[in-house]
CSV table of C-alpha atoms in Angstrom, one decimal:
chain,number,residue,atom,x,y,z
A,105,UNK,CA,-6.2,-48.7,30.1
A,106,UNK,CA,-6.6,-47.8,26.4
A,107,UNK,CA,-5.4,-50.1,23.7
A,108,UNK,CA,-2.0,-49.2,22.3
A,109,UNK,CA,-3.2,-48.1,18.8
A,110,UNK,CA,-5.7,-45.7,20.4
A,111,UNK,CA,-3.2,-44.4,22.9
A,112,UNK,CA,-0.7,-43.8,20.0
A,113,UNK,CA,-3.3,-41.9,18.0
A,114,UNK,CA,-4.2,-39.7,21.0
A,115,UNK,CA,-0.5,-39.0,21.5
A,116,UNK,CA,-0.1,-37.9,17.9
A,117,UNK,CA,-3.3,-35.8,17.9
A,118,UNK,CA,-2.1,-34.1,21.1
A,119,UNK,CA,0.8,-32.7,19.1
A,120,UNK,CA,-1.5,-30.6,16.9
A,121,UNK,CA,-1.8,-26.9,17.8
A,122,UNK,CA,-4.6,-26.1,20.3
A,123,UNK,CA,-5.5,-29.8,20.7
A,124,UNK,CA,-5.0,-30.9,24.3
A,125,UNK,CA,-5.2,-34.5,25.6
A,126,UNK,CA,-9.0,-34.2,26.2
A,127,UNK,CA,-9.8,-33.0,22.7
A,128,UNK,CA,-7.3,-35.5,21.2
A,129,UNK,CA,-9.1,-38.3,23.1
A,130,UNK,CA,-12.5,-37.1,21.7
A,131,UNK,CA,-11.1,-37.0,18.2
A,132,UNK,CA,-9.5,-40.4,18.5
A,133,UNK,CA,-12.8,-42.0,19.6
A,134,UNK,CA,-14.6,-40.1,16.8
A,135,UNK,CA,-12.2,-41.6,14.3
A,136,UNK,CA,-12.5,-45.1,15.8
A,137,UNK,CA,-16.3,-45.0,15.1
A,138,UNK,CA,-15.8,-44.0,11.4
A,139,UNK,CA,-16.1,-46.4,8.6
A,140,UNK,CA,-13.0,-47.9,6.9
A,141,UNK,CA,-13.4,-45.9,3.7
A,142,UNK,CA,-13.6,-42.5,5.5
A,143,UNK,CA,-10.5,-43.4,7.5
A,144,UNK,CA,-8.6,-44.5,4.3
A,145,UNK,CA,-9.6,-41.2,2.7
A,146,UNK,CA,-8.3,-39.2,5.7
A,147,UNK,CA,-5.1,-41.2,5.7
A,148,UNK,CA,-4.6,-40.6,2.0
A,149,UNK,CA,-5.2,-36.8,2.4
A,150,UNK,CA,-2.6,-36.6,5.2
A,151,UNK,CA,0.0,-38.5,3.1
A,152,UNK,CA,-0.6,-36.3,0.1
A,153,UNK,CA,-0.5,-33.1,2.1
A,154,UNK,CA,3.2,-33.1,2.2
A,155,UNK,CA,4.0,-34.8,-1.1
A,156,UNK,CA,1.5,-32.8,-3.3
A,157,UNK,CA,1.7,-29.3,-1.7
A,158,UNK,CA,4.2,-27.0,-3.3
A,159,UNK,CA,5.4,-23.5,-2.7
A,160,UNK,CA,4.6,-21.0,-5.5
A,161,UNK,CA,7.9,-19.6,-6.8
A,162,UNK,CA,6.2,-16.3,-7.6
A,163,UNK,CA,4.8,-15.4,-4.2
A,164,UNK,CA,5.6,-18.2,-1.7
A,165,UNK,CA,1.9,-19.1,-1.3
A,166,UNK,CA,0.9,-22.8,-1.2
A,167,UNK,CA,-0.1,-24.6,-4.4
A,168,UNK,CA,-0.7,-27.9,-6.0
A,169,UNK,CA,0.5,-26.7,-9.3
A,170,UNK,CA,3.6,-24.7,-10.4
A,171,UNK,CA,1.9,-21.4,-9.6
A,172,UNK,CA,-0.7,-20.8,-7.0
A,173,UNK,CA,-4.3,-20.1,-8.2
A,174,UNK,CA,-3.9,-16.4,-7.4
A,175,UNK,CA,-0.7,-15.9,-9.4
A,176,UNK,CA,-2.1,-18.0,-12.3
A,177,UNK,CA,-5.4,-16.0,-12.4
A,178,UNK,CA,-5.2,-13.6,-15.5
A,179,UNK,CA,-7.8,-11.3,-13.9
A,180,UNK,CA,-5.7,-10.4,-10.9
A,181,UNK,CA,-3.9,-7.1,-11.0
A,182,UNK,CA,-0.2,-8.0,-10.9
A,183,UNK,CA,0.8,-4.4,-10.1
A,184,UNK,CA,-0.9,-4.5,-6.7
A,185,UNK,CA,1.0,-6.7,-4.3
A,186,UNK,CA,-0.3,-7.4,-0.8
A,187,UNK,CA,2.7,-8.4,1.4
A,188,UNK,CA,1.7,-10.7,4.3
A,189,UNK,CA,3.6,-12.5,7.0
A,190,UNK,CA,2.2,-16.0,6.5
A,191,UNK,CA,0.0,-18.0,4.0
A,192,UNK,CA,-2.8,-18.0,6.7
A,193,UNK,CA,-3.1,-14.2,6.3
A,194,UNK,CA,-4.2,-14.6,2.7
A,195,UNK,CA,-7.3,-16.5,3.5
A,196,UNK,CA,-9.2,-13.8,5.4
A,197,UNK,CA,-8.3,-11.1,2.9
A,198,UNK,CA,-9.5,-13.4,0.0
A,199,UNK,CA,-12.8,-14.0,1.9
A,200,UNK,CA,-13.6,-10.2,1.6
A,201,UNK,CA,-13.7,-10.6,-2.2
A,202,UNK,CA,-12.6,-6.9,-2.3
A,203,UNK,CA,-8.9,-7.3,-3.1
A,204,UNK,CA,-8.0,-7.5,-6.9
A,205,UNK,CA,-4.2,-7.9,-6.7
A,206,UNK,CA,-1.7,-10.6,-5.9
A,207,UNK,CA,0.2,-11.6,-2.7
A,208,UNK,CA,3.7,-12.0,-1.5
A,209,UNK,CA,4.4,-14.1,1.6
A,210,UNK,CA,7.4,-13.0,3.6
A,211,UNK,CA,7.7,-16.2,5.7
A,212,UNK,CA,7.7,-14.4,9.0
A,213,UNK,CA,8.3,-11.0,10.7
A,214,UNK,CA,11.6,-9.5,11.8
A,215,UNK,CA,12.5,-10.8,15.2
A,216,UNK,CA,16.3,-11.1,15.8
A,217,UNK,CA,15.8,-12.8,19.1
A,218,UNK,CA,14.2,-15.7,17.3
A,219,UNK,CA,16.8,-15.6,14.5
A,220,UNK,CA,14.3,-14.0,12.0
A,221,UNK,CA,16.7,-11.6,10.3
A,222,UNK,CA,16.2,-10.0,6.8
A,223,UNK,CA,18.4,-12.8,5.3
A,224,UNK,CA,15.9,-15.5,6.6
A,225,UNK,CA,12.8,-13.8,5.2
A,226,UNK,CA,11.9,-13.2,1.5
A,227,UNK,CA,12.9,-9.5,1.4
A,228,UNK,CA,15.4,-9.9,-1.4
A,229,UNK,CA,12.9,-11.8,-3.5
A,230,UNK,CA,10.2,-9.2,-3.0
A,231,UNK,CA,12.5,-6.4,-4.2
A,232,UNK,CA,13.4,-8.5,-7.3
A,233,UNK,CA,9.8,-9.2,-8.0
A,234,UNK,CA,9.0,-5.4,-7.9
A,235,UNK,CA,12.0,-4.5,-10.1
A,236,UNK,CA,10.8,-7.1,-12.7
A,237,UNK,CA,7.3,-5.6,-13.0
A,238,UNK,CA,6.4,-3.7,-16.2
A,239,UNK,CA,8.0,-0.3,-16.2
A,240,UNK,CA,5.8,2.9,-16.4
A,241,UNK,CA,3.0,1.0,-14.6
A,242,UNK,CA,1.3,2.2,-11.5
A,243,UNK,CA,2.6,-0.1,-8.8
A,244,UNK,CA,1.3,-0.4,-5.2
A,245,UNK,CA,2.7,-2.5,-2.4
A,246,UNK,CA,0.3,-3.0,0.5
A,247,UNK,CA,2.0,-4.0,3.7
A,248,UNK,CA,-0.7,-6.2,5.4
A,249,UNK,CA,1.3,-7.1,8.4
A,250,UNK,CA,-0.1,-7.8,11.9
A,251,UNK,CA,-0.3,-4.7,14.0
A,252,UNK,CA,2.3,-5.9,16.5
A,253,UNK,CA,5.8,-4.6,17.4
A,254,UNK,CA,7.3,-7.1,15.0
A,255,UNK,CA,4.8,-6.3,12.3
A,256,UNK,CA,5.5,-2.6,12.6
A,257,UNK,CA,9.3,-3.1,12.6
A,258,UNK,CA,9.1,-5.3,9.5
A,259,UNK,CA,6.8,-2.7,7.7
A,260,UNK,CA,9.3,0.1,8.5
A,261,UNK,CA,12.2,-2.0,7.3
A,262,UNK,CA,10.4,-2.8,4.1
A,263,UNK,CA,9.4,0.8,3.5
A,264,UNK,CA,13.1,1.8,3.9
A,265,UNK,CA,14.5,-0.8,1.4
A,266,UNK,CA,11.6,-0.3,-1.1
A,267,UNK,CA,11.7,3.5,-1.1
A,268,UNK,CA,14.4,3.8,-3.8
A,269,UNK,CA,12.1,1.9,-6.2
A,270,UNK,CA,9.7,4.9,-6.4
A,271,UNK,CA,6.5,2.9,-5.9
A,272,UNK,CA,3.4,3.5,-3.8
A,273,UNK,CA,3.7,1.8,-0.4
A,274,UNK,CA,0.6,1.6,1.8
A,275,UNK,CA,-0.3,-0.1,5.0
A,276,UNK,CA,-3.7,-1.4,6.0
A,277,UNK,CA,-5.8,1.1,7.8
A,278,UNK,CA,-5.9,0.7,11.6
A,279,UNK,CA,-9.3,-0.9,11.7
A,280,UNK,CA,-7.2,-3.7,13.1
A,281,UNK,CA,-6.3,-3.2,16.7
A,282,UNK,CA,-2.7,-3.4,17.9
A,283,UNK,CA,-1.7,-6.9,18.9
A,284,UNK,CA,-4.4,-8.6,16.8
A,285,UNK,CA,-3.9,-11.2,14.0
A,286,UNK,CA,-5.2,-11.0,10.5
A,287,UNK,CA,-6.1,-14.7,10.6
A,288,UNK,CA,-8.8,-13.9,13.2
A,289,UNK,CA,-10.1,-10.6,11.9
A,290,UNK,CA,-13.7,-10.5,10.6
A,291,UNK,CA,-14.4,-9.6,7.0
A,292,UNK,CA,-15.8,-6.1,7.7
A,293,UNK,CA,-12.8,-5.1,9.7
A,294,UNK,CA,-10.5,-6.3,6.9
A,295,UNK,CA,-12.5,-4.5,4.2
A,296,UNK,CA,-12.3,-1.3,6.2
A,297,UNK,CA,-8.5,-1.8,6.7
A,298,UNK,CA,-8.0,-2.4,3.0
A,299,UNK,CA,-10.1,0.6,2.0
A,300,UNK,CA,-8.4,2.8,4.7
A,301,UNK,CA,-4.8,1.9,3.8
A,302,UNK,CA,-2.3,4.8,3.9
């Protein structure tokens, strides 16, 4: 029988995504063998995760400052906006080092069965953001949504509501296979998808 503190830690680690009881047990024993300083640093990082992480009011990306590092970067092209489902979709696109613009996080994809309606996502904020861009500038919105039924439905909906704004709307090229996730796509596939957007 395991000591109660160890059992409690295993139970908590088991709640993490893709961590089953066996992996949680291995992690708990690993942590048990770490020195006190490392454990305190880990504890502090977990405590600060919630209290010091903010949402960028400009794009809904995560940040530790008022604006995220991408929105705050003066070298980014503010007239190219890559619309993504989730913050995790930004990371693989950034790894390509080929995208010069900024992002906008929708906060999900349309799925009425799960209660994800247009009112629950950041569609209105996206339209406002586009309207507030400098007039007479060349604006492009890249719909970088996962190639799933929900992603395609969301892209079609966005194209319909943004069409009156007379801006260029593109989608990633289909270097991404249907049903895949941006989060797991390799850099070459993402570069080709960005370059082949339509």
